[in-house]
């Protein structure tokens, strides 16, 4: 059976003067309609690059060096520029991180919505405007009629992100890629936006890829997650299972470092060290210099994703026998 | 928007006041009109009487007030050399300069946008590299050298274009224009090109760098992600944002364009205000110098005000700030 989106062995590189840097190193995942996938990781893990690769909108000098991205049965990276344009914003919509930067400051909201509709549908401006109004109502924008004639700077961050989501919905896409959609917003606004995204995904029958560094957000919204580290997926599977029983030492570290798992006043856990830069990714398992379970074999060979927990979960680690022990998680009672 | 315009016009009036004060100071402190008027044999007492009569012994603020009052009524003194009101002399020369600036501006506007945009969206193309290299040279070469080279190539060697004067002009009301005759237009080409040569490379570089910066922004990336056509992204989304800083610089630089008419008019013997100004300096014609200062000041302020209002039309954020 074919999925809505299939990513197979994707390889993304950045062509630099002194040679190519590998940003995404052979990742694979898939997604269906109405399904919600979270991609989690630290800054520099390659989450956003993955998102942009799906619509082949990598900033130069990034390029897709290998692998396949198949969307609705079509190979994205083989499409012509025009065919790709017809998919972007039409079948696949993106939501960016910072709503203060996403909307063009010198064009009205109405212009920016109408042009999106008319880039993909043969409709009059009036019809496009009606559609824009309808979508603004869907994202609970008060007095949408007035908003259409306003400029982005006349609105708050949360309001702008709702408008960005409304723009993403305009053409009834099959897939929405949300790249850190709430990171730039106040915590109180975050929950509302997340709830809205989850709800829309169900009512509009869309697939959702939620890219974030925030495990708590992912666990609220998504059914499956993929944890990325240094351009690779190191653990993937059902969100509930992974949050309850993470098997990769990195995921264990991420969950342990959530403030929710700590008693008030006690020191927060952290994973020692830093994510390696792309120019110096360690041999073998990229995580071994920071790993509390590192063994000689971790330095020698890169581990493959291995099914665990009845194949509801996959982890890429040589020491899976060690990570099965439940006492590795600091506190199992108050996790998100 | 209305409040914005009113505020901007009020600011312009303040600036004009400052310019008038500078003009007044120049007149007040350079030379002694009484000495120019009377001979050696006139006694000190008589001189004093003349000073009193002319109001030169009044307190400075009153003299300045009188200067402004007269200036508002078009009286900027009498040119010593031309024996005519200074304003009349200048206004008779103004059309030539304005047409020269107009010609240069047209050349700049016609070329800077397409070339600037092209070099921004295709920075690696050989044509872009070539344009950038030439523009560096263009910025560096002084306008009189460009003018002389142009005269040598198109006037002396090829003999395609006239290099001297305004050619045939037509009087249109009080306006002596060269724009309506073929001969006048031909005469305008070389001076305009020479004058634009100082600004055009600057603008191309400015538009290019601003646009390249805009093309890197998130909202442009979002526009691509929305699946808009490339022309809409380049010519609407990116270009409109590029315009804001360009308009600001344009307002400032157009004054510099007026300054460079001094050189251009001299090289091409163009009978405009710049040419007249240099003559007035040689003849120490103070009244004419002050009149030039005030008239060019007015032009400067009017143009800058218009440019600012244009800026307000393009940038929505200024409009809101202007709302009371």
GROMACS .gro file of C-alpha atoms in nm, chain B residues 15 21 31 51 53-54 56 75 87 95 114 137 139 164 184 225 228-229 241 281 297 301:
model
   22
  351UNK     CA    1   1.395   7.336   0.733
  357UNK     CA    2   1.885   8.186   0.811
  367UNK     CA    3   3.095   9.221   0.219
  387UNK     CA    4   2.311  10.231   0.694
  389UNK     CA    5   1.819  10.421   0.587
  390UNK     CA    6   1.888  10.066   0.460
  392UNK     CA    7   2.153   9.775   0.843
  411UNK     CA    8   1.268   8.952  -0.340
  423UNK     CA    9   1.544   8.557  -0.834
  431UNK     CA   10   1.464   7.527  -1.654
  450UNK     CA   11   1.577   4.619  -1.421
  473UNK     CA   12   3.446   5.179  -1.202
  475UNK     CA   13   3.128   5.492  -0.882
  500UNK     CA   14   2.796   7.218  -2.625
  520UNK     CA   15   1.722   7.018  -2.771
  561UNK     CA   16   0.632   2.770   0.001
  564UNK     CA   17   0.351   3.166  -0.599
  565UNK     CA   18   0.500   3.230  -0.942
  577UNK     CA   19   1.034   4.564   0.032
  617UNK     CA   20   3.135   8.300  -0.733
  633UNK     CA   21   1.717   7.475  -0.078
  637UNK     CA   22   1.302   7.042   0.054
   0.00000   0.00000   0.00000
